[in-house]
PDB file of C-alpha atoms and ligand atoms in Angstrom:
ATOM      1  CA  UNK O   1      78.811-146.090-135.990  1.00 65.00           C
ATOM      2  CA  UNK O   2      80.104-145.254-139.677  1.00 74.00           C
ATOM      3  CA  UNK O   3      80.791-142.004-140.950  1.00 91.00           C
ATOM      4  CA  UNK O   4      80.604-138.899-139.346  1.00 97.00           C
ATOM      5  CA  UNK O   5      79.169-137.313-135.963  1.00 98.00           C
ATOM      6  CA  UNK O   6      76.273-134.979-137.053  1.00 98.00           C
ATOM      7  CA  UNK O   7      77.478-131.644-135.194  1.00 98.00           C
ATOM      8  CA  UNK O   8      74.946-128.984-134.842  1.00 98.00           C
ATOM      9  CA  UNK O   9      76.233-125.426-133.365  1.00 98.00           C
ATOM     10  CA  UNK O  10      73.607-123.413-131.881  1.00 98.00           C
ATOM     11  CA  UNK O  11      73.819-119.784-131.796  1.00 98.00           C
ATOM     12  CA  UNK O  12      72.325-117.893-129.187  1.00 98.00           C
ATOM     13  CA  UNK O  13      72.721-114.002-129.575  1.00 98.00           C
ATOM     14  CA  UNK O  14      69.666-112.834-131.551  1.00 98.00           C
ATOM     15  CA  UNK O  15      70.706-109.116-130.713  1.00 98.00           C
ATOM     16  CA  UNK O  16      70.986-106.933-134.040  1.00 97.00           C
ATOM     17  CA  UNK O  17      74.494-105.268-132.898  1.00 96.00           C
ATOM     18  CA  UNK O  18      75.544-109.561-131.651  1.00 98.00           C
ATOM     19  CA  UNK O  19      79.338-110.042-131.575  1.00 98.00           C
ATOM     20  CA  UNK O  20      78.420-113.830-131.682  1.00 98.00           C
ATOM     21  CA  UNK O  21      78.879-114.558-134.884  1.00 98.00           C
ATOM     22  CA  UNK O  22      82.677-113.775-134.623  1.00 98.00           C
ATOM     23  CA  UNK O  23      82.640-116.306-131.816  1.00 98.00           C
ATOM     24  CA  UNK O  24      80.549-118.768-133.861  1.00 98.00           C
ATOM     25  CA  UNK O  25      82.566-118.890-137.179  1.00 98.00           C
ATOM     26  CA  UNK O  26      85.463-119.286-135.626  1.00 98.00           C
ATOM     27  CA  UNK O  27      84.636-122.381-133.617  1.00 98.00           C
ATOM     28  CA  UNK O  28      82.930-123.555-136.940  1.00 98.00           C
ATOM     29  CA  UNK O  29      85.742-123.647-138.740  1.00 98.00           C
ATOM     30  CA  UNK O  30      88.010-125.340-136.284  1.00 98.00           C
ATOM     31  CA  UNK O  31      84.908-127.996-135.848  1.00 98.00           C
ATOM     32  CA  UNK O  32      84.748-128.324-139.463  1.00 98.00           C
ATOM     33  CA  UNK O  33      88.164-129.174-139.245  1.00 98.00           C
ATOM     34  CA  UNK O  34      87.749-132.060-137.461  1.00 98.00           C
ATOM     35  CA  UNK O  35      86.733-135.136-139.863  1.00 98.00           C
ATOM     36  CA  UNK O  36      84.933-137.060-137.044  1.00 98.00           C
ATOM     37  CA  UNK O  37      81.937-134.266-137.900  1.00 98.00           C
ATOM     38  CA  UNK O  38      79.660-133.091-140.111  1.00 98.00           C
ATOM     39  CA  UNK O  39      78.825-129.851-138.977  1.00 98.00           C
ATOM     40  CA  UNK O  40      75.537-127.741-139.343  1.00 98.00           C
ATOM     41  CA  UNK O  41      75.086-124.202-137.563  1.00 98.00           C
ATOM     42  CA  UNK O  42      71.135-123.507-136.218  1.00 98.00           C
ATOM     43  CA  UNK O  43      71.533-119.336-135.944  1.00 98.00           C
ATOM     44  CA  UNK O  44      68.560-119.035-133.440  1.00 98.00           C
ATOM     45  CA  UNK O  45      68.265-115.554-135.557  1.00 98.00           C
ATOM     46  CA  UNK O  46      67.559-117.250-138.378  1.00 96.00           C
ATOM     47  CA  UNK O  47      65.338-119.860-137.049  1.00 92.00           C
ATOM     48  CA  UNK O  48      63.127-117.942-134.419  1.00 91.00           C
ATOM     49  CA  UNK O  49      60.836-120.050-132.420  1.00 97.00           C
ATOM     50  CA  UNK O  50      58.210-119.075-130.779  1.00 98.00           C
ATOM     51  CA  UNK O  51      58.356-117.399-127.047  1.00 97.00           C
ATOM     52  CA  UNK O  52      55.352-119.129-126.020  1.00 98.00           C
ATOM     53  CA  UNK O  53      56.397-122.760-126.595  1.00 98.00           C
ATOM     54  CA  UNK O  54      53.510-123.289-130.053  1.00 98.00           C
ATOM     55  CA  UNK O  55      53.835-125.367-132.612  1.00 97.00           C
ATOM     56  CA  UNK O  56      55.276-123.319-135.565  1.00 97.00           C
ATOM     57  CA  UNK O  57      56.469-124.358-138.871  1.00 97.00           C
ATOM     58  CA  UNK O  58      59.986-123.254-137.573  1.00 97.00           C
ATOM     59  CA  UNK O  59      59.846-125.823-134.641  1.00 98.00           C
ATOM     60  CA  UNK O  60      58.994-128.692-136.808  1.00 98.00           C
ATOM     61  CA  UNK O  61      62.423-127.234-139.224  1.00 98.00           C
ATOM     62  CA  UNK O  62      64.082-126.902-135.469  1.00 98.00           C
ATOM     63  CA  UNK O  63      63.012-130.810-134.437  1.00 98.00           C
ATOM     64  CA  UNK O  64      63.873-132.833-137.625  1.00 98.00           C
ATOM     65  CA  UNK O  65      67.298-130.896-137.299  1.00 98.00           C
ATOM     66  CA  UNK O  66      67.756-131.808-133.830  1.00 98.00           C
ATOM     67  CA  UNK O  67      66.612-135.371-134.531  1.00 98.00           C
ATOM     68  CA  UNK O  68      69.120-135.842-137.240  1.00 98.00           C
ATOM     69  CA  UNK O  69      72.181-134.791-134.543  1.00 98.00           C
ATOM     70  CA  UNK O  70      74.494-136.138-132.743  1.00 98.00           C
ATOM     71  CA  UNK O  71      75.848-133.834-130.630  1.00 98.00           C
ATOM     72  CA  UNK O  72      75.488-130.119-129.956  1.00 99.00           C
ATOM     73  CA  UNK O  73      77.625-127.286-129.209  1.00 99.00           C
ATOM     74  CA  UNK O  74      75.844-124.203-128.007  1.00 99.00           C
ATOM     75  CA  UNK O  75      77.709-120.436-128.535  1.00 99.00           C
ATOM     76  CA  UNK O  76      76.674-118.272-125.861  1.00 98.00           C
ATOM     77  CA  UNK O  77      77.114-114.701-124.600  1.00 98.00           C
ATOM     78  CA  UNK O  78      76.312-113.986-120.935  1.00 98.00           C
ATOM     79  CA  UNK O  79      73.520-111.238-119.928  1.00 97.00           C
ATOM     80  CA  UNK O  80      73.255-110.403-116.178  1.00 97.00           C
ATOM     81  CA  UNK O  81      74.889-113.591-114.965  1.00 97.00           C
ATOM     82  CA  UNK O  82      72.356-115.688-117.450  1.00 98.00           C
ATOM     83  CA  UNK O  83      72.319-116.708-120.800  1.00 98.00           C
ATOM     84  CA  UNK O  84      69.981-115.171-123.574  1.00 98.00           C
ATOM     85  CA  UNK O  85      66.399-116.423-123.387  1.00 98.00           C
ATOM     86  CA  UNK O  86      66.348-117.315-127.591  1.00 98.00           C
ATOM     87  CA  UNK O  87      68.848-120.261-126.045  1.00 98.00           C
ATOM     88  CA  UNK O  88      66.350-121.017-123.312  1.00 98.00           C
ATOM     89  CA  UNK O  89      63.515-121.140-125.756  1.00 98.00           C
ATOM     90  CA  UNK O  90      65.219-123.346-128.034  1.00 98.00           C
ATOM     91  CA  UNK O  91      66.105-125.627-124.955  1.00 98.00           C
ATOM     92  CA  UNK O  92      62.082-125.381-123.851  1.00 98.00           C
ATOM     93  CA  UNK O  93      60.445-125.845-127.413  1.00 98.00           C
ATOM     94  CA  UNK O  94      61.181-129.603-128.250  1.00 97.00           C
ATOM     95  CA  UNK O  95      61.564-132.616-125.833  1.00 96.00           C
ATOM     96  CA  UNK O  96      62.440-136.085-127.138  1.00 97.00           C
ATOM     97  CA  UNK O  97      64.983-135.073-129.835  1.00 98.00           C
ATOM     98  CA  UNK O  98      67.850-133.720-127.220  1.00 98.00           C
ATOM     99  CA  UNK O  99      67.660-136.727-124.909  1.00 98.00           C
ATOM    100  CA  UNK O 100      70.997-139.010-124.645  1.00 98.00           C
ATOM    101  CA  UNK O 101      73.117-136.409-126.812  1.00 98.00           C
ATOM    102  CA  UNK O 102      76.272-134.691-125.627  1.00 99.00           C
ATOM    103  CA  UNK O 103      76.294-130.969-125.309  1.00 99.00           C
ATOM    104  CA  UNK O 104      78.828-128.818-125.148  1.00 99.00           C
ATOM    105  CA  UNK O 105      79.282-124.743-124.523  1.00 98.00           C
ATOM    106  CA  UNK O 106      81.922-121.969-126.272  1.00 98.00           C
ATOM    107  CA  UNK O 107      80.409-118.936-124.357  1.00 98.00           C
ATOM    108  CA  UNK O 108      81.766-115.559-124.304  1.00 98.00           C
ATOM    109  CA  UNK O 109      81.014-112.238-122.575  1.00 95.00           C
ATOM    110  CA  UNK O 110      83.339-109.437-119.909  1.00 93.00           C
ATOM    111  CA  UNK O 111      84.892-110.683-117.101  1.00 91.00           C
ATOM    112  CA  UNK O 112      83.709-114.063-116.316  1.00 92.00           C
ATOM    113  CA  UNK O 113      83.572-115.164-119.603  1.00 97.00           C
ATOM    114  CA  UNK O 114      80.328-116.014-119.809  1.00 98.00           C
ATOM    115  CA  UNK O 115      80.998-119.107-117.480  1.00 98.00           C
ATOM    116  CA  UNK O 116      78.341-118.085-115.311  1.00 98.00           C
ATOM    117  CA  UNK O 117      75.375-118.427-118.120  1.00 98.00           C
ATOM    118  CA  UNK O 118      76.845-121.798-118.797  1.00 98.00           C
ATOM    119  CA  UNK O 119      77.385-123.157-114.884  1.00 98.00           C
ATOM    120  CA  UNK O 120      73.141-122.284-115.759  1.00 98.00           C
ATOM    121  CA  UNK O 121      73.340-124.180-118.878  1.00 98.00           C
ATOM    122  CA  UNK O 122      74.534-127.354-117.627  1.00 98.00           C
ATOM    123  CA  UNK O 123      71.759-128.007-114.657  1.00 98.00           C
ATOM    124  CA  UNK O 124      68.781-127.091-117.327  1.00 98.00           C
ATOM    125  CA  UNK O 125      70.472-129.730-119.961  1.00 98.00           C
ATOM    126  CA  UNK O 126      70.613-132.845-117.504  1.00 98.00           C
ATOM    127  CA  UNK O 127      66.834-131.657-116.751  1.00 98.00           C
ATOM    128  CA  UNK O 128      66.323-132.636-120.570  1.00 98.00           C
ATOM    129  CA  UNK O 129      68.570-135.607-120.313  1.00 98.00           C
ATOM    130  CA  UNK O 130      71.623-134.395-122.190  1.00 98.00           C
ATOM    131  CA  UNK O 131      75.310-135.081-121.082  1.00 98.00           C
ATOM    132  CA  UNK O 132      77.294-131.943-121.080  1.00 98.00           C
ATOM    133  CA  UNK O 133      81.049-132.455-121.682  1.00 98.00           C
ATOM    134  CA  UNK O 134      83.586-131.239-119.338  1.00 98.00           C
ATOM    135  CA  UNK O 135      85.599-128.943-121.440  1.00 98.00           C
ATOM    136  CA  UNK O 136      84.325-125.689-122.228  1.00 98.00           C
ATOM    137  CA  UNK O 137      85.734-122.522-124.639  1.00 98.00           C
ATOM    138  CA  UNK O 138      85.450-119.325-122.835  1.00 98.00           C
ATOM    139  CA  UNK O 139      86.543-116.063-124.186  1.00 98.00           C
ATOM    140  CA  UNK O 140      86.795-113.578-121.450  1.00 97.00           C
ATOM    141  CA  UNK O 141      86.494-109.367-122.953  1.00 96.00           C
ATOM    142  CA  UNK O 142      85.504-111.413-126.039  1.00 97.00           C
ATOM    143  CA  UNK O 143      86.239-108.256-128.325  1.00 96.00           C
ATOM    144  CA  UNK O 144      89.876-108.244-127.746  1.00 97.00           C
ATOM    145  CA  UNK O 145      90.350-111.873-128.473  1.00 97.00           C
ATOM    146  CA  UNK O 146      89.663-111.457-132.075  1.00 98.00           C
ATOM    147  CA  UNK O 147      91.802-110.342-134.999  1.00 98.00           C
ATOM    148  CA  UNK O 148      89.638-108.351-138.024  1.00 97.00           C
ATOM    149  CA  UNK O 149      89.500-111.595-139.841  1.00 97.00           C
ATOM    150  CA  UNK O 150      88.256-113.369-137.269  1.00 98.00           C
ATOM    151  CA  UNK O 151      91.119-115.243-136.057  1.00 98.00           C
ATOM    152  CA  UNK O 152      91.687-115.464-131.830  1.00 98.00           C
ATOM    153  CA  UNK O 153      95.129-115.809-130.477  1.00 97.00           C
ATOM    154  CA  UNK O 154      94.118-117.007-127.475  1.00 97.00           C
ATOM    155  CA  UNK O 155      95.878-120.201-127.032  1.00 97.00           C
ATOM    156  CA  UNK O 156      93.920-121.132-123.981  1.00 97.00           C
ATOM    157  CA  UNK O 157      90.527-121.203-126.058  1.00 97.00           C
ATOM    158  CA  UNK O 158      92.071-122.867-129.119  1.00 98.00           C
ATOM    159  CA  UNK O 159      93.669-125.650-126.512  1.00 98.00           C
ATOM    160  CA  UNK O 160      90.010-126.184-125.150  1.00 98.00           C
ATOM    161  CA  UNK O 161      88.068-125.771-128.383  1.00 98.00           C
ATOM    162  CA  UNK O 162      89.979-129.358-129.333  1.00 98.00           C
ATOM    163  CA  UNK O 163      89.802-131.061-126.164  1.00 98.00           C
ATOM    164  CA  UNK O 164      85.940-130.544-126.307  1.00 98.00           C
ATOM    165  CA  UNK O 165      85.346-131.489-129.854  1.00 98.00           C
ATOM    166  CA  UNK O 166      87.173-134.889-128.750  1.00 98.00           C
ATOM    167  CA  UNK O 167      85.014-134.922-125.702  1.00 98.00           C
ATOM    168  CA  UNK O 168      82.053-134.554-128.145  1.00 98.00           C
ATOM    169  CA  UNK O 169      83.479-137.438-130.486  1.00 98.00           C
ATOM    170  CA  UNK O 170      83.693-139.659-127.766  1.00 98.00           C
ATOM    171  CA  UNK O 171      80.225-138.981-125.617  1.00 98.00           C
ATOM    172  CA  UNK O 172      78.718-139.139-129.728  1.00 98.00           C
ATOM    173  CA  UNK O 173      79.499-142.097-130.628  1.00 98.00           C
ATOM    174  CA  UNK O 174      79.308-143.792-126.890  1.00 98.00           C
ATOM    175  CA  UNK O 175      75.485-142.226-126.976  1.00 98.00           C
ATOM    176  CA  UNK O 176      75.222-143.334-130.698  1.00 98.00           C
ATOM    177  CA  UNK O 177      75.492-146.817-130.190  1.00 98.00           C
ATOM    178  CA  UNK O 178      73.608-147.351-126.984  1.00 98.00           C
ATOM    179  CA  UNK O 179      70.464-145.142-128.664  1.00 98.00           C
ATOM    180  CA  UNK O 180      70.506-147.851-131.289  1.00 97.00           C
ATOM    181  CA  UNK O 181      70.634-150.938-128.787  1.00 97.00           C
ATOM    182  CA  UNK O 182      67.690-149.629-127.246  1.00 97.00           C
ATOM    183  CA  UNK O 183      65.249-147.229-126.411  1.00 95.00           C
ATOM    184  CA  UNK O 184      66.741-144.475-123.874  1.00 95.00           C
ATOM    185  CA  UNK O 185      64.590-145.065-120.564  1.00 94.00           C
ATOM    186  CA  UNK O 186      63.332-141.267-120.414  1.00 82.00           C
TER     187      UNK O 186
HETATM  188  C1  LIG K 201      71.853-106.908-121.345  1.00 79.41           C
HETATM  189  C2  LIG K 201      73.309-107.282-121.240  1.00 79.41           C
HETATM  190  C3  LIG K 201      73.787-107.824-120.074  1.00 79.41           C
HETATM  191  C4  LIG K 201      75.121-108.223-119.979  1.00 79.41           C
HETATM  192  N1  LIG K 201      75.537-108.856-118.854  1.00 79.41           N
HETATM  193  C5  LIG K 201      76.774-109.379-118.817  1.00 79.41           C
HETATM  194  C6  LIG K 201      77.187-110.178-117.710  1.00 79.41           C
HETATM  195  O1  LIG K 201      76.459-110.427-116.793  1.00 79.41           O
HETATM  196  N2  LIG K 201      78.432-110.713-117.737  1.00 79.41           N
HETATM  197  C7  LIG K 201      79.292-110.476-118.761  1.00 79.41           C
HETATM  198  O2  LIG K 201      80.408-110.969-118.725  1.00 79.41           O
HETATM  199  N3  LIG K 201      78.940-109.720-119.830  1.00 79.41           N
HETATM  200  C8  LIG K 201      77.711-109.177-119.874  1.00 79.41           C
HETATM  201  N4  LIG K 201      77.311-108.441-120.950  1.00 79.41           N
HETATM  202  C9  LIG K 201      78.268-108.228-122.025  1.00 79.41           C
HETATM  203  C10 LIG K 201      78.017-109.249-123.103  1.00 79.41           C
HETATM  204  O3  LIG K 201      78.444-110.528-122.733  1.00 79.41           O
HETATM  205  C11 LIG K 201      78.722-108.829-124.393  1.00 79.41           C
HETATM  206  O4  LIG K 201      78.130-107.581-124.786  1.00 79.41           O
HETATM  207  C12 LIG K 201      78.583-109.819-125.507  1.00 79.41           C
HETATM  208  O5  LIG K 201      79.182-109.289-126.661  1.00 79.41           O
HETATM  209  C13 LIG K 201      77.126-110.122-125.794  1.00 79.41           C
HETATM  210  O6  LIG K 201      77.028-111.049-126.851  1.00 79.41           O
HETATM  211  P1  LIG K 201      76.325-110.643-128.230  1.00 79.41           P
HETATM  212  O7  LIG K 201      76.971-109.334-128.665  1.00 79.41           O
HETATM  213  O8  LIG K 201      76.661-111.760-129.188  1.00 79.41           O
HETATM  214  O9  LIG K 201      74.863-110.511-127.964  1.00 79.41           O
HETATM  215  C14 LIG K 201      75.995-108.012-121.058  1.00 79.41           C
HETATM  216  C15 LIG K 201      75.500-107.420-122.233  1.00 79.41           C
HETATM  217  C16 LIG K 201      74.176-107.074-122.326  1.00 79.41           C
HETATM  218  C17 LIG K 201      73.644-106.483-123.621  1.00 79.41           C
END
Protein backbone atom coordinates (compact mmCIF):
# COMPACT_ATOMS: atom_id res chain seq x y z
CA UNK A 1 0.00 0.00 0.00
CA UNK A 2 1.18 3.80 -0.41
CA UNK A 3 1.41 6.19 2.21
CA UNK A 4 0.79 5.82 5.63
CA UNK A 5 -0.86 3.17 8.15
CA UNK A 6 -4.05 4.90 9.52
CA UNK A 7 -3.32 4.43 13.43
CA UNK A 8 -6.20 4.95 15.68
CA UNK A 9 -5.43 4.93 19.67
CA UNK A 10 -8.31 4.15 21.72
CA UNK A 11 -8.61 5.40 25.13
CA UNK A 12 -10.36 3.59 27.63
CA UNK A 13 -10.50 5.38 31.12
CA UNK A 14 -13.68 7.49 31.08
CA UNK A 15 -13.17 8.11 34.95
CA UNK A 16 -13.18 12.01 35.78
CA UNK A 17 -9.94 11.72 38.19
CA UNK A 18 -8.31 9.05 34.83
CA UNK A 19 -4.49 8.98 34.90
CA UNK A 20 -4.87 7.67 31.25
CA UNK A 21 -4.31 10.41 29.47
CA UNK A 22 -0.65 10.63 30.78
CA UNK A 23 -0.35 7.09 29.47
CA UNK A 24 -2.07 8.01 26.18
CA UNK A 25 -0.05 11.14 25.12
CA UNK A 26 2.87 9.69 25.70
CA UNK A 27 2.47 6.66 23.48
CA UNK A 28 0.96 9.25 20.96
CA UNK A 29 3.77 11.02 20.58
CA UNK A 30 6.24 8.23 20.21
CA UNK A 31 3.53 6.71 17.52
CA UNK A 32 3.43 9.95 15.88
CA UNK A 33 6.93 9.60 15.62
CA UNK A 34 6.91 6.88 13.56
CA UNK A 35 6.34 7.95 9.71
CA UNK A 36 4.82 4.54 8.73
CA UNK A 37 1.47 6.21 10.61
CA UNK A 38 -0.94 8.59 10.58
CA UNK A 39 -2.22 8.67 13.88
CA UNK A 40 -5.77 9.62 15.26
CA UNK A 41 -6.72 9.22 19.11
CA UNK A 42 -10.73 8.04 19.73
CA UNK A 43 -10.91 9.31 23.72
CA UNK A 44 -13.91 6.95 24.53
CA UNK A 45 -14.68 10.17 26.92
CA UNK A 46 -15.13 12.15 24.24
CA UNK A 47 -16.97 9.86 22.03
CA UNK A 48 -19.44 8.00 24.47
CA UNK A 49 -21.42 5.27 22.96
CA UNK A 50 -24.17 3.97 24.11
CA UNK A 51 -24.27 1.11 27.04
CA UNK A 52 -27.01 -0.61 25.43
CA UNK A 53 -25.47 -1.34 22.01
CA UNK A 54 -28.24 1.55 19.88
CA UNK A 55 -27.62 3.19 17.08
CA UNK A 56 -26.46 6.75 18.07
CA UNK A 57 -25.13 9.51 16.06
CA UNK A 58 -21.80 8.87 18.01
CA UNK A 59 -21.60 5.20 16.70
CA UNK A 60 -22.03 6.14 13.15
CA UNK A 61 -18.83 9.07 14.06
CA UNK A 62 -17.25 5.78 15.95
CA UNK A 63 -17.77 3.35 12.59
CA UNK A 64 -16.62 5.63 9.67
CA UNK A 65 -13.50 6.19 12.02
CA UNK A 66 -12.94 2.65 12.51
CA UNK A 67 -13.57 1.95 8.82
CA UNK A 68 -11.01 4.42 7.72
CA UNK A 69 -8.14 2.44 10.08
CA UNK A 70 -5.67 0.38 9.80
CA UNK A 71 -4.65 -0.69 12.87
CA UNK A 72 -5.53 0.02 16.49
CA UNK A 73 -3.81 0.45 19.65
CA UNK A 74 -6.00 0.37 22.70
CA UNK A 75 -4.68 2.31 26.22
CA UNK A 76 -6.01 0.56 29.06
CA UNK A 77 -6.07 0.70 32.87
CA UNK A 78 -6.98 -2.49 34.76
CA UNK A 79 -10.13 -2.56 37.30
CA UNK A 80 -10.52 -5.76 39.41
CA UNK A 81 -8.47 -7.97 37.12
CA UNK A 82 -10.68 -6.54 33.95
CA UNK A 83 -10.56 -3.79 31.78
CA UNK A 84 -13.08 -0.76 31.88
CA UNK A 85 -16.45 -1.56 30.33
CA UNK A 86 -16.36 2.03 27.96
CA UNK A 87 -13.48 -0.36 26.14
CA UNK A 88 -15.86 -3.30 26.12
CA UNK A 89 -18.64 -1.20 24.74
CA UNK A 90 -16.64 0.20 22.10
CA UNK A 91 -15.46 -3.45 21.24
CA UNK A 92 -19.48 -4.58 21.34
CA UNK A 93 -21.03 -1.51 19.40
CA UNK A 94 -19.77 -2.06 15.72
CA UNK A 95 -18.99 -5.38 13.88
CA UNK A 96 -17.63 -5.38 10.32
CA UNK A 97 -15.25 -2.39 10.60
CA UNK A 98 -12.60 -4.19 13.18
CA UNK A 99 -12.38 -7.44 11.23
CA UNK A 100 -8.76 -8.36 9.65
CA UNK A 101 -7.02 -5.30 11.53
CA UNK A 102 -4.13 -5.63 13.96
CA UNK A 103 -4.63 -4.58 17.51
CA UNK A 104 -2.42 -3.83 19.88
CA UNK A 105 -2.54 -2.91 23.93
CA UNK A 106 -0.30 -0.15 26.19
CA UNK A 107 -2.23 -0.91 29.49
CA UNK A 108 -1.35 0.33 32.79
CA UNK A 109 -2.56 -0.11 36.39
CA UNK A 110 -0.66 -1.47 40.25
CA UNK A 111 1.04 -4.46 40.33
CA UNK A 112 0.34 -6.47 37.35
CA UNK A 113 0.37 -3.82 35.11
CA UNK A 114 -2.73 -4.09 33.83
CA UNK A 115 -1.65 -7.34 31.92
CA UNK A 116 -4.43 -9.12 33.31
CA UNK A 117 -7.30 -6.77 31.58
CA UNK A 118 -5.38 -7.29 28.42
CA UNK A 119 -4.67 -11.40 28.66
CA UNK A 120 -8.99 -10.47 28.60
CA UNK A 121 -8.52 -8.24 25.73
CA UNK A 122 -6.90 -10.50 23.42
CA UNK A 123 -9.57 -13.63 23.54
CA UNK A 124 -12.64 -10.96 23.02
CA UNK A 125 -10.59 -9.38 19.85
CA UNK A 126 -10.03 -12.79 17.89
CA UNK A 127 -13.94 -13.24 18.77
CA UNK A 128 -14.29 -10.06 16.41
CA UNK A 129 -11.66 -11.27 14.06
CA UNK A 130 -8.79 -8.94 14.89
CA UNK A 131 -5.05 -10.05 15.14
CA UNK A 132 -3.52 -8.82 18.29
CA UNK A 133 0.27 -8.27 18.09
CA UNK A 134 2.61 -9.89 20.40
CA UNK A 135 4.29 -7.01 22.01
CA UNK A 136 2.58 -5.15 24.55
CA UNK A 137 3.55 -1.70 26.77
CA UNK A 138 2.82 -2.23 30.34
CA UNK A 139 3.45 0.26 33.00
CA UNK A 140 3.35 -1.37 36.32
CA UNK A 141 2.47 1.54 39.61
CA UNK A 142 1.78 3.62 36.47
CA UNK A 143 2.08 6.93 38.64
CA UNK A 144 5.68 6.57 39.34
CA UNK A 145 6.66 5.95 35.79
CA UNK A 146 5.93 9.42 34.76
CA UNK A 147 7.91 12.65 35.00
CA UNK A 148 5.50 16.08 35.45
CA UNK A 149 5.82 16.59 31.78
CA UNK A 150 4.82 13.50 30.92
CA UNK A 151 7.92 11.82 30.01
CA UNK A 152 8.49 7.84 31.42
CA UNK A 153 11.94 6.62 32.05
CA UNK A 154 11.10 3.34 31.91
CA UNK A 155 13.28 1.85 29.36
CA UNK A 156 11.46 -1.42 29.36
CA UNK A 157 8.12 0.33 28.09
CA UNK A 158 9.89 2.65 25.64
CA UNK A 159 11.85 -0.71 24.24
CA UNK A 160 8.29 -2.35 23.77
CA UNK A 161 6.32 0.72 22.71
CA UNK A 162 8.72 0.40 19.31
CA UNK A 163 8.76 -3.18 18.88
CA UNK A 164 4.87 -3.04 18.80
CA UNK A 165 4.43 -0.11 16.55
CA UNK A 166 6.70 -2.28 14.06
CA UNK A 167 4.56 -5.23 14.86
CA UNK A 168 1.58 -2.97 13.92
CA UNK A 169 3.40 -1.77 10.59
CA UNK A 170 3.91 -5.09 9.57
CA UNK A 171 0.38 -7.01 10.53
CA UNK A 172 -1.08 -3.31 8.68
CA UNK A 173 0.11 -3.51 5.73
CA UNK A 174 0.14 -7.61 5.51
CA UNK A 175 -3.86 -7.15 6.42
CA UNK A 176 -3.96 -4.10 4.01
CA UNK A 177 -3.21 -5.82 1.02
CA UNK A 178 -5.01 -9.08 1.45
CA UNK A 179 -8.43 -6.87 2.46
CA UNK A 180 -8.00 -5.40 -0.99
CA UNK A 181 -7.45 -8.85 -2.90
CA UNK A 182 -10.56 -9.95 -1.52
CA UNK A 183 -13.31 -9.97 0.68
CA UNK A 184 -12.22 -11.26 4.34
CA UNK A 185 -14.29 -14.66 4.73
CA UNK A 186 -16.06 -13.48 8.12
C1 LIG B 1 -12.38 0.25 40.56
C2 LIG B 1 -10.88 0.08 40.44
C3 LIG B 1 -10.34 -1.18 40.43
C4 LIG B 1 -8.96 -1.35 40.27
N1 LIG B 1 -8.47 -2.60 40.15
C5 LIG B 1 -7.17 -2.77 39.84
C6 LIG B 1 -6.66 -4.07 39.57
O1 LIG B 1 -7.35 -5.05 39.58
N2 LIG B 1 -5.35 -4.18 39.23
C7 LIG B 1 -4.53 -3.10 39.18
O2 LIG B 1 -3.35 -3.26 38.89
N3 LIG B 1 -4.98 -1.85 39.44
C8 LIG B 1 -6.27 -1.67 39.77
N4 LIG B 1 -6.76 -0.42 40.00
C9 LIG B 1 -5.84 0.70 39.93
C10 LIG B 1 -5.94 1.32 38.56
O3 LIG B 1 -5.34 0.54 37.57
C11 LIG B 1 -5.30 2.71 38.57
O4 LIG B 1 -6.05 3.50 39.50
C12 LIG B 1 -5.29 3.38 37.23
O5 LIG B 1 -4.77 4.68 37.37
C13 LIG B 1 -6.69 3.47 36.66
O6 LIG B 1 -6.66 4.11 35.40
P1 LIG B 1 -7.40 5.51 35.18
O7 LIG B 1 -6.94 6.42 36.31
O8 LIG B 1 -6.91 6.01 33.84
O9 LIG B 1 -8.87 5.24 35.21
C14 LIG B 1 -8.12 -0.23 40.18
C15 LIG B 1 -8.69 1.06 40.24
C16 LIG B 1 -10.05 1.21 40.35
C17 LIG B 1 -10.65 2.60 40.35
Amino acid sequence: MDGPLRLEVMVASIRPQRFAPVVADWFVRTARARPEFDTGVIDLLHAPLPPDLSESPETEDFRQRLAAADAFVAVTSEYNHGYPASLKTALDSVKHEWRAKPIGFVSYGGLSGGLRAVEQLRQVVAEIHMVSVRETVSFHRARKQFDADGNTGDGAAIDAAERMLSQLVWWGRALSAARASGPYPG
